[in-house]
Coordinates of C-alpha atoms in Angstrom, one line a residue:
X21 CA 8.6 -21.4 -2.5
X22 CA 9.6 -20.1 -6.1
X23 CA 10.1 -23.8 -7.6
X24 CA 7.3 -25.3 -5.8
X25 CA 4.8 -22.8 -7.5
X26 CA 6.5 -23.4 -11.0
X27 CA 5.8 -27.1 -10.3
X28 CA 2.6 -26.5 -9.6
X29 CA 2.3 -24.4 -12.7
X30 CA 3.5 -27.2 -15.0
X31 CA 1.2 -29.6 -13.0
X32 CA -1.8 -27.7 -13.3
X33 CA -1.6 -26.6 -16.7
X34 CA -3.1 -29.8 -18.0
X35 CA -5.9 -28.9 -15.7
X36 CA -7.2 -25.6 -16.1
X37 CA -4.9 -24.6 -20.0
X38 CA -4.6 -21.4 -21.1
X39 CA -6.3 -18.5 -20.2
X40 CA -9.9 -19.3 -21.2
X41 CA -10.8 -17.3 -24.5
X42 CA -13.8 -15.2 -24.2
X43 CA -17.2 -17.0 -24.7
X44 CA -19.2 -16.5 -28.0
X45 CA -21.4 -13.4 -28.5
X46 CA -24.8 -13.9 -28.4
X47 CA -25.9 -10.7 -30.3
X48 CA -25.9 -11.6 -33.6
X49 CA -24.9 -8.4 -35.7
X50 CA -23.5 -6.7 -32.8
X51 CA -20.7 -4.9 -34.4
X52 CA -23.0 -3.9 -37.6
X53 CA -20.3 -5.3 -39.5
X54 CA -23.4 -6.5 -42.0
X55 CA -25.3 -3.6 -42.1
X56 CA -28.6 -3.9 -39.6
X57 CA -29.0 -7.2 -40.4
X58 CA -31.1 -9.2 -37.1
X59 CA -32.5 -6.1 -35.6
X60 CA -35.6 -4.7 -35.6
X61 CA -35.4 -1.0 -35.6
X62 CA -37.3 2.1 -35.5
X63 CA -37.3 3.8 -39.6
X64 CA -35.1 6.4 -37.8
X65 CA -32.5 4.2 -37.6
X66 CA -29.3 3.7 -40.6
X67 CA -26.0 2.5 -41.2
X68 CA -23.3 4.0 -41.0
X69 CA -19.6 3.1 -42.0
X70 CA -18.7 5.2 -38.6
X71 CA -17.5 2.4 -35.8
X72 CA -15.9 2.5 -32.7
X73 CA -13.1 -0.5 -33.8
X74 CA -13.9 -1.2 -37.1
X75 CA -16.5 0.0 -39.5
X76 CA -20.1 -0.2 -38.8
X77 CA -22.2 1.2 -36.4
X78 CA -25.9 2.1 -36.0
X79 CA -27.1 5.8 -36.4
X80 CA -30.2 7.3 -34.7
X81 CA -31.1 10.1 -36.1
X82 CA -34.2 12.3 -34.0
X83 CA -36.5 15.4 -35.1
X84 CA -35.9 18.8 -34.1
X85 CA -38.3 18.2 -30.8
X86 CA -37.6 16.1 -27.6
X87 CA -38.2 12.3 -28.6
X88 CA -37.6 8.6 -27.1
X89 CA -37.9 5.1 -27.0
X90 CA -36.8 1.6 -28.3
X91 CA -34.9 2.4 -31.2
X92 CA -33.2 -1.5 -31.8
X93 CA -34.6 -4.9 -30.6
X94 CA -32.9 -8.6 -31.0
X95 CA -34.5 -11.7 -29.1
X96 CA -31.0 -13.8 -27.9
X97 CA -31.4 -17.5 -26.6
X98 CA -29.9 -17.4 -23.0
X99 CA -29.9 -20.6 -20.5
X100 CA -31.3 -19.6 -17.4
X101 CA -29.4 -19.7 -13.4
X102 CA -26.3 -18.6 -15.5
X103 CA -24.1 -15.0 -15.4
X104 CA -23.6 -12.8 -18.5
X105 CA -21.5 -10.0 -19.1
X106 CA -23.0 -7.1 -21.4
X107 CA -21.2 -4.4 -23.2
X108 CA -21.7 -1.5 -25.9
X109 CA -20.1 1.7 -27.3
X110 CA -21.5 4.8 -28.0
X111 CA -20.5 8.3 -29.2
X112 CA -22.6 11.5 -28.7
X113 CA -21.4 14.5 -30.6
X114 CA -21.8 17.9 -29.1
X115 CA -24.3 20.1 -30.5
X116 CA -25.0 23.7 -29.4
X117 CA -28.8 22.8 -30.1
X118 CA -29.8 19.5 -29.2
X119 CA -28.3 16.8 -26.8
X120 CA -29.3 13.0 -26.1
X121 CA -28.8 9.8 -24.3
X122 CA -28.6 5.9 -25.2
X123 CA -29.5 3.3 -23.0
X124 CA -28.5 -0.7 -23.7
X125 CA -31.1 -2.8 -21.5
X126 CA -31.7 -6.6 -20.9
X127 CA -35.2 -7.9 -20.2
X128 CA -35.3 -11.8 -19.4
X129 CA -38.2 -14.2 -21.1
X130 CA -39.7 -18.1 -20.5
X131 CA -40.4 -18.4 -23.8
X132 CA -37.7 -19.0 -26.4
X133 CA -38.6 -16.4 -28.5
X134 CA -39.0 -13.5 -25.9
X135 CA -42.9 -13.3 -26.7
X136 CA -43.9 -14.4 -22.5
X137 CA -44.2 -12.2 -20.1
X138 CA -40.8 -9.8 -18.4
X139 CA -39.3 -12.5 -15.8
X140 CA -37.6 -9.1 -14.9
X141 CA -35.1 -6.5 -16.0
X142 CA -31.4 -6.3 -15.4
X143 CA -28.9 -3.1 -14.6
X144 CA -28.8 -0.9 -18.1
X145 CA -26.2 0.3 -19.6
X146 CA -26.1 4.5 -19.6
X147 CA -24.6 6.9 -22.0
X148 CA -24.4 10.8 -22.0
X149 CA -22.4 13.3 -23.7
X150 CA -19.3 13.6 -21.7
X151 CA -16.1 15.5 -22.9
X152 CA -13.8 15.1 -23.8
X153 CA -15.9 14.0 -26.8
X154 CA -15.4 10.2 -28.1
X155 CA -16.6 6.6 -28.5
X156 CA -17.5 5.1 -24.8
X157 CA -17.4 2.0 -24.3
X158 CA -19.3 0.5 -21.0
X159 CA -20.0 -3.0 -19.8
X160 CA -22.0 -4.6 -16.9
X161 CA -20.2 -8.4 -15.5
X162 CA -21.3 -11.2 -14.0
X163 CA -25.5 -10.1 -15.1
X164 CA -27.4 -13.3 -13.3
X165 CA -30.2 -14.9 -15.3
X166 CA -33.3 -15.6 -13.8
X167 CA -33.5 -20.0 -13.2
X168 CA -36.2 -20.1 -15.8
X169 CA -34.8 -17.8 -18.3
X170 CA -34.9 -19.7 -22.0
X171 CA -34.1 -16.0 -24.0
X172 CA -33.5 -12.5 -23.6
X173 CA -34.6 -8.9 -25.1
X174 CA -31.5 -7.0 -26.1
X175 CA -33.2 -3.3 -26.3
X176 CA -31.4 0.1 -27.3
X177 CA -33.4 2.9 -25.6
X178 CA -32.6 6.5 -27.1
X179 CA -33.5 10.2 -26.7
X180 CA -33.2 13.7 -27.6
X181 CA -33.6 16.5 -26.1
X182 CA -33.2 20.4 -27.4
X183 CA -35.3 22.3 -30.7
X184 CA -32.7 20.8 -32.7
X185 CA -32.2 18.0 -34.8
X186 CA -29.5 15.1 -33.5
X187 CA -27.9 11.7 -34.2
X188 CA -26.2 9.7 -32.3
X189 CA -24.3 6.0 -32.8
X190 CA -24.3 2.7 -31.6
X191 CA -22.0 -0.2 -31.8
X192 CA -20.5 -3.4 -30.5
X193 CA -23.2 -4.7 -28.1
X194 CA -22.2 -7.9 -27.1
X195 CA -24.0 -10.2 -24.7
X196 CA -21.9 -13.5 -23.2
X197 CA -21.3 -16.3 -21.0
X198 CA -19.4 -15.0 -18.2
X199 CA -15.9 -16.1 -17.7
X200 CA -16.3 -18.8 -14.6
X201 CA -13.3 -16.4 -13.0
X202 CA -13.0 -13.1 -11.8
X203 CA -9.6 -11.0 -12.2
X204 CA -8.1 -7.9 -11.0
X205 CA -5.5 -5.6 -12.8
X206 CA -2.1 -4.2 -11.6
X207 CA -1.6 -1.9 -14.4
X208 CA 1.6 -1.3 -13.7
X209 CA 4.8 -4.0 -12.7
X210 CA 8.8 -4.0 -12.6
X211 CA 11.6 -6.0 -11.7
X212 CA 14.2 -3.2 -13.2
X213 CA 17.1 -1.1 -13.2
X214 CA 16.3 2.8 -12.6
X215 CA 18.1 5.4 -14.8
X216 CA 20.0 6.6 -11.9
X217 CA 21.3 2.9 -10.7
X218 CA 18.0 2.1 -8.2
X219 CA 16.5 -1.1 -8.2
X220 CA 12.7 -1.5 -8.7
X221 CA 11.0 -4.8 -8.0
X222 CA 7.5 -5.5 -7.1
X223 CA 6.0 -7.2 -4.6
X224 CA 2.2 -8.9 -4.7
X225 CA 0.7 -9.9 -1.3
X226 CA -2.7 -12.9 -2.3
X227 CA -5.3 -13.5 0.6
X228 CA -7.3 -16.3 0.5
X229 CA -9.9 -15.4 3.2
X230 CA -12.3 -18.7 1.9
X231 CA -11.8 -21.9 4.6
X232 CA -9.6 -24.1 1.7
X233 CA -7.4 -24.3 0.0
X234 CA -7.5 -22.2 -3.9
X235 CA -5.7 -21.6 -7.3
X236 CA -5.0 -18.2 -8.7
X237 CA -3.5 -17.5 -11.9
X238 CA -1.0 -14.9 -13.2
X239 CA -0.5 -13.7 -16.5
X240 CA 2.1 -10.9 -17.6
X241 CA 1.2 -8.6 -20.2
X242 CA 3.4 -6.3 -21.9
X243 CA 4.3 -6.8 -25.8
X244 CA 0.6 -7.7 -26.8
X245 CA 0.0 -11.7 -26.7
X246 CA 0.4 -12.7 -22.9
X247 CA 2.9 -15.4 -21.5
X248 CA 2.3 -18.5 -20.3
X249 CA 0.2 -18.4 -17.7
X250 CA 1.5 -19.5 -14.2
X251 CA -1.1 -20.8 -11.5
X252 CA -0.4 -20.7 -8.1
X253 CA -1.8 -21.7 -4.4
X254 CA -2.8 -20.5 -1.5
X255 CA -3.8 -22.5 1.8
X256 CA -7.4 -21.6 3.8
X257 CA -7.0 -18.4 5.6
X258 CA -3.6 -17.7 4.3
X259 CA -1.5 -15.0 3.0
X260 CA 0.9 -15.5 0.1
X261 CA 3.6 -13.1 -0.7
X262 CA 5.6 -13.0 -4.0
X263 CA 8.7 -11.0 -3.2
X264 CA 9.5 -9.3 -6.6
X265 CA 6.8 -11.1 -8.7
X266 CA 8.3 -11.0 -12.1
X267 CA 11.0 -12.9 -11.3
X268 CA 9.2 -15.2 -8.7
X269 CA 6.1 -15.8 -11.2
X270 CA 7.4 -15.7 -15.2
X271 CA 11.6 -15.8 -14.4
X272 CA 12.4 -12.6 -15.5
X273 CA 14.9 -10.3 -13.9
X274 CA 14.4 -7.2 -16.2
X275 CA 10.8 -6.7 -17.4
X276 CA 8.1 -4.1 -16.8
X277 CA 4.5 -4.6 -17.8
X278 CA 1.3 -5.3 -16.4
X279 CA -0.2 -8.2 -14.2
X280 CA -3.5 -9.8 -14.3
X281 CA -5.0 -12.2 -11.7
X282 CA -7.4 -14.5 -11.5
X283 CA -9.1 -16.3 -9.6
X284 CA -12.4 -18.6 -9.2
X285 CA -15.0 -16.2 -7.6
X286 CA -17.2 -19.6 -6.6
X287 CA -15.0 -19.7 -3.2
X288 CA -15.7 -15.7 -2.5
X289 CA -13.3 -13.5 -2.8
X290 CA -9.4 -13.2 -2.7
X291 CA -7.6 -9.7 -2.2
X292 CA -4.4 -9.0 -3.1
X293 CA -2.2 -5.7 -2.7
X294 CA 0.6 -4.7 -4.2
X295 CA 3.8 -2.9 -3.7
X296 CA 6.4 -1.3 -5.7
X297 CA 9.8 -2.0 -3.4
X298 CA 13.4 0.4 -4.3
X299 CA 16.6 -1.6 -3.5
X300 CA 19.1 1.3 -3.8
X301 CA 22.1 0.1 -1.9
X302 CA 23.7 3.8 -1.6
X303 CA 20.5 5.1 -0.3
X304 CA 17.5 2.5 -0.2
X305 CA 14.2 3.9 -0.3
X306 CA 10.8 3.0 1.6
X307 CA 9.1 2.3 -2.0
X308 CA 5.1 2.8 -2.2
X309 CA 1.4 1.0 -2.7
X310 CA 0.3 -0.1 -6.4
X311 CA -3.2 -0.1 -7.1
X312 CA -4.8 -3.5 -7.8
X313 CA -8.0 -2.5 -9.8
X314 CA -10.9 -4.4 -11.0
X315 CA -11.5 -4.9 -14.9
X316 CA -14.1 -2.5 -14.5
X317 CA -11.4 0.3 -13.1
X318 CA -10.3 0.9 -16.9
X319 CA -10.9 4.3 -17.7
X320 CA -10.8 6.7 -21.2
X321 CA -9.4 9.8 -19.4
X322 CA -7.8 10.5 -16.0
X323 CA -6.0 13.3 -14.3
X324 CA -2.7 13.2 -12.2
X325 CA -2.0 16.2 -10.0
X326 CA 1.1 16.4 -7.9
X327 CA 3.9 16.1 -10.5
X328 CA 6.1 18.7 -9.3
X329 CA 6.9 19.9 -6.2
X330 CA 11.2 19.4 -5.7
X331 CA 11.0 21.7 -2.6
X332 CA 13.0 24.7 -4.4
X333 CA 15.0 22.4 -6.5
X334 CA 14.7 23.4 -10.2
X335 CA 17.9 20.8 -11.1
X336 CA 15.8 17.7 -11.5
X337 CA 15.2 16.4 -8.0
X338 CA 12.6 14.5 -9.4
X339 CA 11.3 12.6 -12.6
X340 CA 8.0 11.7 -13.4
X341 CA 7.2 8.4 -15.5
X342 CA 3.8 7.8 -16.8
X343 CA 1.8 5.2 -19.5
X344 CA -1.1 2.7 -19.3
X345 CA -1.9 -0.5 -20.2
X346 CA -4.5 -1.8 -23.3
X347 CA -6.8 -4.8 -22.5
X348 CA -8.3 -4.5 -26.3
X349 CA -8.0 -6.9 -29.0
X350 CA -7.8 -3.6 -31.1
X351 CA -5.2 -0.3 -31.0
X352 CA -5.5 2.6 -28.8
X353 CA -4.3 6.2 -29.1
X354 CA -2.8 7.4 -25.9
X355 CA -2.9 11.2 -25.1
X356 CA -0.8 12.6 -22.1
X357 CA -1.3 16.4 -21.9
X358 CA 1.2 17.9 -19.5
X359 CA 0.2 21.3 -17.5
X360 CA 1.9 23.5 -15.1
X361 CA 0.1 24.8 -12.1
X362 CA -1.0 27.9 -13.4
X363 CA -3.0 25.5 -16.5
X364 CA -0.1 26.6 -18.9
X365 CA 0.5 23.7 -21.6
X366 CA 3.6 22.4 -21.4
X367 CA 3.6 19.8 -23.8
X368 CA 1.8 16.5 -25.2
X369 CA 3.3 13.3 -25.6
X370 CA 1.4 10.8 -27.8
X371 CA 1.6 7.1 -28.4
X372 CA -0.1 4.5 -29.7
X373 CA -0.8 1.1 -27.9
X374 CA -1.2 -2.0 -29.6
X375 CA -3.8 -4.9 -28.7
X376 CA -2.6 -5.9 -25.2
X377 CA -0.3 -4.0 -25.6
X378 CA 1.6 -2.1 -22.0
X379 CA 3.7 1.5 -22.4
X380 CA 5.6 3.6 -20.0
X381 CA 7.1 6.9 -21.1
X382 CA 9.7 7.8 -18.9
X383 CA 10.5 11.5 -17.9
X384 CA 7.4 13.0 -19.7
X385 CA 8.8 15.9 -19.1
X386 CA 11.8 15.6 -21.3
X387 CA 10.0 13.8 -23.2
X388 CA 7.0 16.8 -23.7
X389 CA 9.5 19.2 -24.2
X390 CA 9.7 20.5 -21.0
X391 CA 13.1 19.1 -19.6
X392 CA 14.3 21.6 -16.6
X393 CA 11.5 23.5 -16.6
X394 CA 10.9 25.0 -12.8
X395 CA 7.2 24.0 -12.7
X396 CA 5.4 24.3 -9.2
X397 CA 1.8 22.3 -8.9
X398 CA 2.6 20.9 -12.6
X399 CA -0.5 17.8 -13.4
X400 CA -1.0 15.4 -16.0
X401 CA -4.1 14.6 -18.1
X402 CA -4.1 10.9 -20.3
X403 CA -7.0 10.6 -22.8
X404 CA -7.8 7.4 -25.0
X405 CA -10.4 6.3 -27.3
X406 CA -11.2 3.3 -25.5
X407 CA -10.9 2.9 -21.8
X408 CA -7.3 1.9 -20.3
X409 CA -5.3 1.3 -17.3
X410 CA -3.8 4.9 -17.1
X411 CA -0.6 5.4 -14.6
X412 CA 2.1 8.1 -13.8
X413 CA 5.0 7.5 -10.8
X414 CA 6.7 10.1 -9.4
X415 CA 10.5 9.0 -8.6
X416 CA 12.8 11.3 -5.7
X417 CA 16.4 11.1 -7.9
X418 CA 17.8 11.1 -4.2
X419 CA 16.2 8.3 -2.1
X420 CA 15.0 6.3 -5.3
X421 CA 11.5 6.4 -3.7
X422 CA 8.6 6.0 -5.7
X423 CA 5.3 8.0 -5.2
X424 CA 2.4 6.4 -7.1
X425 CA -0.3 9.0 -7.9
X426 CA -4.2 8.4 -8.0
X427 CA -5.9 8.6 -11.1
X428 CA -8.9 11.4 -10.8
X429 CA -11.7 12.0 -13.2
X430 CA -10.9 14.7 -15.5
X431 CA -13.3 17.7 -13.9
X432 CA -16.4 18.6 -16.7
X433 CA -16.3 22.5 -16.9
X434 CA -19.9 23.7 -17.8

């Protein structure tokens, strides 16, 4: 089965390239990078040299009373009966006085020049202040166009509320062609050697639930720049499984990173599960599910409870490995704030993740300060600028068995 789908991965390469590069953006401006250039704005609006990636971004500044409404406006040439993805960021300070809101909103036209009549609206995209306090970033995929759709109203809706005054910022809105493929995440992937001798390799399960025959493609990500891309088959109404992936997929016997799949959504959809297996000859283990997550799964903070918990054994029964993965052309700071039970901070580990780029700390503990520490209840929260595919893995020293934790929102308190 392994050569047969590198064959087909040499064979099809010709076909369908590399991955496809993202499609042009449409908002011209978008990133401010040349001031407010194409937009028409409200006199409350400026530059400033503040920006999410780079520098640039819009600020809208408001009165010290309550106040709304369309505070930027660009016309964008669209062709209709085809699917866009949208996408902004936005920070909100806090202030004790005032608070507010941005909205990013689509309206679709006839006319080329967005002067006809509202064919109709699409989903917005929402901001409000959350904590901890940041640039967001949001994004709506796969946005269909009416059929008779020749332009669209790109519209930034923001408010105020409070007897203060308040600004808030705006930047790299970006309106696009959708990819013609859909893909799903596994933020984390091994075929490796354990630090006490256990063997971790895992395994990916594909579906193909559609009545032919379809193509998916893998691509490993860990360094930055992806490999080689390898595309694969499954049959109608069949089941492929990839017994330790990394090896099976891109020949590699001692890699970690992440793995993202694709597939042509035009068929319906494919499923795939994942599962992280421990070969331990001494004592082998029942290994545990990965979470496959959609694009849309990437998050800027998350909290993993259940860290500790070794039964009344202080000596290191267990070790706890954690990271995330970045799917940004740009660098992300990565935060992981450890806590016992009790809320006591026991330590922060930071890092910083290159474009693309995948990173697993292992034994935060040791690695936050608090080797041998008896903890009971112990969590972890990870924080980053932008949003990212957060992960921690609790491994039994013993058995070798791996427990994969959920990632939770980080709780708001008022």
């Amino acid at each position: 089965m392994r050569a047969s789908g590198f064959v087909l991965a040499v064979a099809a390469a010709s076909l369908l390239g590399a991955a496809p590069a993202p499609a042009q953006n449409l908002i011209a401006n978008g990133s401010f990078a040349d001031g407010l250039s194409s937009w028409s704005r409200l006199d409350a609006v400026s530059w400033s040299a503040f920006g999410a990636v780079t520098a640039g971004s819009a600020r809208v500044a408001f009165p010290s009373r309550p106040e709304g409404g369309d505070a930027l406006i660009q016309c964008v040439a669209v062709e209709g009966h085809r699917l866009y993805d949208l996408s902004a960021a936005a920070f909100l300070p806090g202030a004790p006085g005032a608070s507010g809101g941005v909205s990013v909103r689509l309206s679709w036209h006839a006319s080329p020049s967005c002067q006809s009549p509202s064919l109709r609206g699409a989903p917005s995209l929402d901001f409000s202040r959350k904590e901890p306090g940041g640039w967001q970033q949001a994004e709506l995929r796969r946005i269909p166009a009416p059929e008779e759709a020749a332009s669209a109203l790109v519209v930034v809706v923001a408010r105020s509320a409070g007897e203060d005054s308040y600004a808030l910022f705006v930047d790299d809105l970006v309106l696009r062609r959708s990819v013609e493929e859909a893909d799903v995440v596994l933020p984390t992937a091994a075929s490796v050697t354990g630090a006490r001798g256990e063997r971790f390799e895992t395994d990916l399960w594909v579906h193909n639930p559609a009545p032919a025959e379809r193509f998916f493609t893998l691509r490993f990500r860990r360094e930055g720049p992806e490999t080689t891309p390898t595309v694969l088959r499954v049959g109608a109404g069949e089941t492929r499984h990839l017994a330790d992936v990394i090896r099976q997929a891109f020949g590699s016997h001692d890699r970690a990173g992440a793995i993202v799949a694709s597939y042509d959504p035009g068929g319906g959809p494919m499923l795939f599960e994942a599962r992280v297996v421990t070969v331990h000859p001494g004592s082998p283990g029942n290994g545990a599910g990965l979470p496959v997550l959609p694009r849309s799964a990437a998050r800027t903070s998350a909290l993993f409870s259940g860290l500790s918990g070794a039964r009344g054994d202080a000596a290191g029964a267990f070790r706890v490995n954690a990271g995330a993965w970045n799917p940004h052309e740009a660098p992300v700071d990565l935060l992981l704030e450890l806590h016992d039970g009790d809320g006591t901070h026991l330590g922060t580990v930071k890092r910083v993740l290159g474009p693309g780029e995948w990173l697993q700390v292992n034994d935060v503990f040791a690695e936050a300060g608090a080797a041998g520490l008896a903890t009971e209840g112990a969590w972890l929260a990870a924080f980053s600028r932008l949003p990212v595919f957060p992960f921690a893995i609790v491994v039994d020293n013993r058995s070798g068995d791996a427990t994969v934790l959920p990632a939770a929102d980080v709780p708001v308190v008022p």
